Amino acid sequence: MHILQASVNSHAIGKVDGGYSAWGYQYVMPAIGSYSYDAGACTGNVNTAVPCVGSLSLDRSSVPDSLVTTEYLNNGTKGRMLRYNFGSDYLLNSSSASGSFVPAVQGYRSGVGNMQGVLAHNNVWYVAHASASSGVHGHLWGQTTTRSVATCGGTYQCWAEHPESLTYWQSTGQVWSLTEWASLRTVFAVPLTSLPS
């Protein structure tokens, strides 16, 4: 993976006069490859067809390291959470002789809708739930195969407004996240030990 710094601040994307622009963002991670589902594109409104991956994260607590994903569906339908194992080269681990098929090694139907971020650590799946309404904070859920617990619980909401991706920094024990809208964007970290499990 390469992280590059944009040299021009504009609403363009790519090579522009004077360098490179990333639509106002300072850093970019260029795509160098991709995976796709054999069954085609997802529809974005059902959790029984091709998954609509809305977020992903690296889980270094699994053996082997793995990629975990959640599904965001347009109508608030509760999506799925999937895990794919990495090989030693950090490409997804293929089960076919041709190397063209990568099966999910775990799959769960979540009890949480509007999942915007995911993190898995020591068999707990953390998902950021975004409210569809502006000014309403989301929740962070800790989920296992037997329970699902939200930050604060009840009607008191104390996670970020329009929360997005989650990532775990092992050396500090912190979970990093950010909010979605540019006008409200916040990047923040909390200790993993403070999250619901």
Tab-separated table of C-alpha atoms in Angstrom:
chain	number	residue	atom	x	y	z
A	1	MET	CA	0.000	0.000	0.000
A	2	HIS	CA	1.208	3.489	-0.838
A	3	ILE	CA	-0.100	6.694	0.729
A	4	LEU	CA	0.549	9.737	-1.435
A	5	GLN	CA	0.256	13.434	-0.629
A	6	ALA	CA	-1.672	15.660	-3.042
A	7	SER	CA	0.331	18.647	-4.258
A	8	VAL	CA	-2.604	20.785	-5.495
A	9	ASN	CA	-5.715	21.648	-3.459
A	10	SER	CA	-8.657	21.665	-5.876
A	11	HIS	CA	-11.882	19.808	-6.611
A	12	ALA	CA	-10.180	17.860	-9.393
A	13	ILE	CA	-9.061	14.242	-9.014
A	14	GLY	CA	-5.808	13.055	-10.557
A	15	LYS	CA	-3.098	14.826	-12.540
A	16	VAL	CA	-3.672	18.575	-12.884
A	17	ASP	CA	-1.529	21.604	-13.749
A	18	GLY	CA	1.142	21.807	-11.066
A	19	GLY	CA	0.857	18.243	-9.774
A	20	TYR	CA	-1.893	16.025	-8.399
A	21	SER	CA	-5.231	16.812	-6.741
A	22	ALA	CA	-7.493	14.658	-4.580
A	23	TRP	CA	-10.739	16.690	-4.510
A	24	GLY	CA	-9.631	18.686	-1.491
A	25	TYR	CA	-8.135	15.762	0.426
A	26	GLN	CA	-4.482	16.006	1.437
A	27	TYR	CA	-3.631	12.288	1.205
A	28	VAL	CA	-4.741	9.463	-1.082
A	29	MET	CA	-4.311	5.704	-1.301
A	30	PRO	CA	-4.359	4.837	-5.018
A	31	ALA	CA	-6.134	1.621	-6.044
A	32	ILE	CA	-3.653	-0.903	-7.413
A	33	GLY	CA	-5.972	-3.883	-7.729
A	34	SER	CA	-9.487	-5.042	-7.008
A	35	TYR	CA	-11.745	-7.986	-6.253
A	36	SER	CA	-15.238	-8.474	-7.601
A	37	TYR	CA	-18.141	-10.843	-7.009
A	38	ASP	CA	-18.834	-13.468	-9.693
A	39	ALA	CA	-22.558	-12.726	-9.472
A	40	GLY	CA	-22.084	-9.080	-10.490
A	41	ALA	CA	-22.929	-5.847	-8.717
A	42	CYS	CA	-25.024	-5.553	-5.570
A	43	THR	CA	-28.421	-3.895	-5.554
A	44	GLY	CA	-27.955	-1.927	-2.332
A	45	ASN	CA	-31.310	-2.839	-0.821
A	46	VAL	CA	-31.383	-6.583	0.062
A	47	ASN	CA	-29.195	-8.716	2.305
A	48	THR	CA	-29.787	-11.961	0.428
A	49	ALA	CA	-27.939	-11.288	-2.846
A	50	VAL	CA	-24.448	-10.017	-3.734
A	51	PRO	CA	-23.050	-8.200	-0.651
A	52	CYS	CA	-22.778	-4.396	-0.836
A	53	VAL	CA	-19.494	-3.839	0.974
A	54	GLY	CA	-19.655	-0.506	2.771
A	55	SER	CA	-16.608	-0.743	5.021
A	56	LEU	CA	-13.598	-2.948	5.613
A	57	SER	CA	-10.772	-3.327	8.077
A	58	LEU	CA	-7.704	-5.454	8.793
A	59	ASP	CA	-7.922	-7.880	11.736
A	60	ARG	CA	-4.434	-8.776	12.991
A	61	SER	CA	-5.831	-10.658	16.004
A	62	SER	CA	-7.062	-13.513	13.792
A	63	VAL	CA	-4.883	-16.373	12.529
A	64	PRO	CA	-4.138	-15.777	9.740
A	65	ASP	CA	-4.640	-12.012	9.509
A	66	SER	CA	-7.945	-11.302	7.817
A	67	LEU	CA	-10.077	-8.692	6.099
A	68	VAL	CA	-13.472	-7.990	7.673
A	69	THR	CA	-16.305	-6.204	5.902
A	70	THR	CA	-19.778	-4.878	6.605
A	71	GLU	CA	-22.653	-4.219	4.288
A	72	TYR	CA	-24.453	-0.870	4.083
A	73	LEU	CA	-27.915	-1.061	2.532
A	74	ASN	CA	-29.845	1.972	1.283
A	75	ASN	CA	-33.120	1.299	3.067
A	76	GLY	CA	-31.800	0.598	6.571
A	77	THR	CA	-32.019	-3.195	6.092
A	78	LYS	CA	-29.660	-4.937	8.481
A	79	GLY	CA	-26.624	-6.069	6.522
A	80	ARG	CA	-24.058	-8.829	6.738
A	81	MET	CA	-20.559	-8.997	8.196
A	82	LEU	CA	-17.997	-11.140	6.332
A	83	ARG	CA	-14.420	-12.280	6.992
A	84	TYR	CA	-11.835	-13.224	4.340
A	85	ASN	CA	-8.433	-14.706	5.239
A	86	PHE	CA	-5.203	-13.248	3.900
A	87	GLY	CA	-2.391	-15.369	2.506
A	88	SER	CA	1.252	-14.770	3.383
A	89	ASP	CA	1.452	-12.170	0.587
A	90	TYR	CA	-1.518	-10.187	2.004
A	91	LEU	CA	-3.635	-11.064	-0.985
A	92	LEU	CA	-6.942	-12.701	-0.100
A	93	ASN	CA	-6.441	-16.428	0.372
A	94	SER	CA	-7.847	-18.332	-2.616
A	95	SER	CA	-9.318	-21.819	-2.292
A	96	SER	CA	-9.211	-22.683	-5.997
A	97	ALA	CA	-6.353	-24.065	-8.046
A	98	SER	CA	-6.628	-21.125	-10.442
A	99	GLY	CA	-6.470	-18.638	-7.571
A	100	SER	CA	-9.601	-16.930	-8.814
A	101	PHE	CA	-12.101	-17.748	-6.062
A	102	VAL	CA	-11.885	-16.348	-2.520
A	103	PRO	CA	-14.501	-17.667	-0.080
A	104	ALA	CA	-15.614	-15.846	3.033
A	105	VAL	CA	-14.491	-17.868	6.053
A	106	GLN	CA	-17.130	-16.311	8.335
A	107	GLY	CA	-20.419	-14.641	7.605
A	108	TYR	CA	-22.998	-13.177	9.985
A	109	ARG	CA	-26.244	-11.308	9.563
A	110	SER	CA	-26.000	-8.299	11.864
A	111	GLY	CA	-28.725	-6.941	14.084
A	112	VAL	CA	-27.498	-3.419	13.246
A	113	GLY	CA	-28.524	-1.418	10.185
A	114	ASN	CA	-26.691	1.451	8.461
A	115	MET	CA	-23.231	0.040	9.248
A	116	GLN	CA	-20.604	2.572	8.186
A	117	GLY	CA	-17.450	1.203	9.796
A	118	VAL	CA	-16.116	-2.154	11.002
A	119	LEU	CA	-13.337	-3.459	13.195
A	120	ALA	CA	-12.836	-6.996	14.485
A	121	HIS	CA	-10.512	-7.833	17.369
A	122	ASN	CA	-10.326	-11.012	19.462
A	123	ASN	CA	-13.661	-12.328	18.110
A	124	VAL	CA	-15.585	-9.118	18.831
A	125	TRP	CA	-16.941	-7.242	15.820
A	126	TYR	CA	-17.261	-3.469	16.317
A	127	VAL	CA	-19.525	-1.625	13.899
A	128	ALA	CA	-20.302	2.075	13.602
A	129	HIS	CA	-24.014	2.709	13.058
A	130	ALA	CA	-24.976	5.944	11.335
A	131	SER	CA	-28.297	7.641	11.788
A	132	ALA	CA	-29.940	8.801	8.569
A	133	SER	CA	-30.838	12.136	10.211
A	134	SER	CA	-28.500	15.102	10.452
A	135	GLY	CA	-27.649	16.160	13.998
A	136	VAL	CA	-28.303	12.691	15.413
A	137	HIS	CA	-25.309	10.770	16.664
A	138	GLY	CA	-24.738	7.158	15.784
A	139	HIS	CA	-23.760	4.229	17.967
A	140	LEU	CA	-20.755	1.977	18.151
A	141	TRP	CA	-21.801	-1.652	18.628
A	142	GLY	CA	-19.730	-4.520	19.991
A	143	GLN	CA	-21.060	-7.802	18.589
A	144	THR	CA	-20.257	-11.463	19.069
A	145	THR	CA	-22.137	-14.563	17.970
A	146	THR	CA	-24.175	-14.409	21.201
A	147	ARG	CA	-24.701	-10.717	22.015
A	148	SER	CA	-24.788	-7.163	20.677
A	149	VAL	CA	-24.057	-4.154	22.937
A	150	ALA	CA	-24.095	-0.460	21.984
A	151	THR	CA	-22.197	2.509	23.392
A	152	CYS	CA	-24.319	4.059	26.137
A	153	GLY	CA	-27.362	1.984	25.168
A	154	GLY	CA	-30.942	3.188	25.368
A	155	THR	CA	-31.832	6.499	23.784
A	156	TYR	CA	-28.721	8.417	24.883
A	157	GLN	CA	-26.409	8.508	21.897
A	158	CYS	CA	-22.740	9.203	22.485
A	159	TRP	CA	-20.821	8.093	19.400
A	160	ALA	CA	-19.949	10.410	16.516
A	161	GLU	CA	-22.404	11.999	14.124
A	162	HIS	CA	-22.305	10.116	10.803
A	163	PRO	CA	-19.448	7.802	11.887
A	164	GLU	CA	-17.313	6.098	9.279
A	165	SER	CA	-14.317	3.753	9.205
A	166	LEU	CA	-12.665	2.153	12.224
A	167	THR	CA	-9.076	0.998	12.586
A	168	TYR	CA	-7.049	-0.405	15.478
A	169	TRP	CA	-3.514	0.784	16.190
A	170	GLN	CA	-1.904	-2.139	18.024
A	171	SER	CA	1.088	-0.278	19.448
A	172	THR	CA	-1.084	2.244	21.307
A	173	GLY	CA	-4.223	0.158	21.948
A	174	GLN	CA	-6.315	2.898	20.315
A	175	VAL	CA	-9.235	2.668	17.918
A	176	TRP	CA	-9.294	5.490	15.371
A	177	SER	CA	-12.374	6.709	13.549
A	178	LEU	CA	-13.718	9.724	11.698
A	179	THR	CA	-16.989	11.349	10.732
A	180	GLU	CA	-18.327	11.513	7.206
A	181	TRP	CA	-19.353	15.003	6.131
A	182	ALA	CA	-16.588	17.483	5.274
A	183	SER	CA	-18.333	20.312	7.125
A	184	LEU	CA	-18.476	18.186	10.289
A	185	ARG	CA	-15.363	16.025	9.829
A	186	THR	CA	-13.636	14.951	13.004
A	187	VAL	CA	-10.836	12.412	13.402
A	188	PHE	CA	-10.607	10.894	16.875
A	189	ALA	CA	-9.233	7.978	18.890
A	190	VAL	CA	-10.433	6.084	21.953
A	191	PRO	CA	-8.894	3.182	23.888
A	192	LEU	CA	-10.067	-0.234	22.669
A	193	THR	CA	-10.729	-1.103	26.325
A	194	SER	CA	-13.427	1.604	26.470
A	195	LEU	CA	-15.521	0.022	23.691
A	196	PRO	CA	-18.548	-2.212	24.360
A	197	SER	CA	-17.778	-5.907	24.214
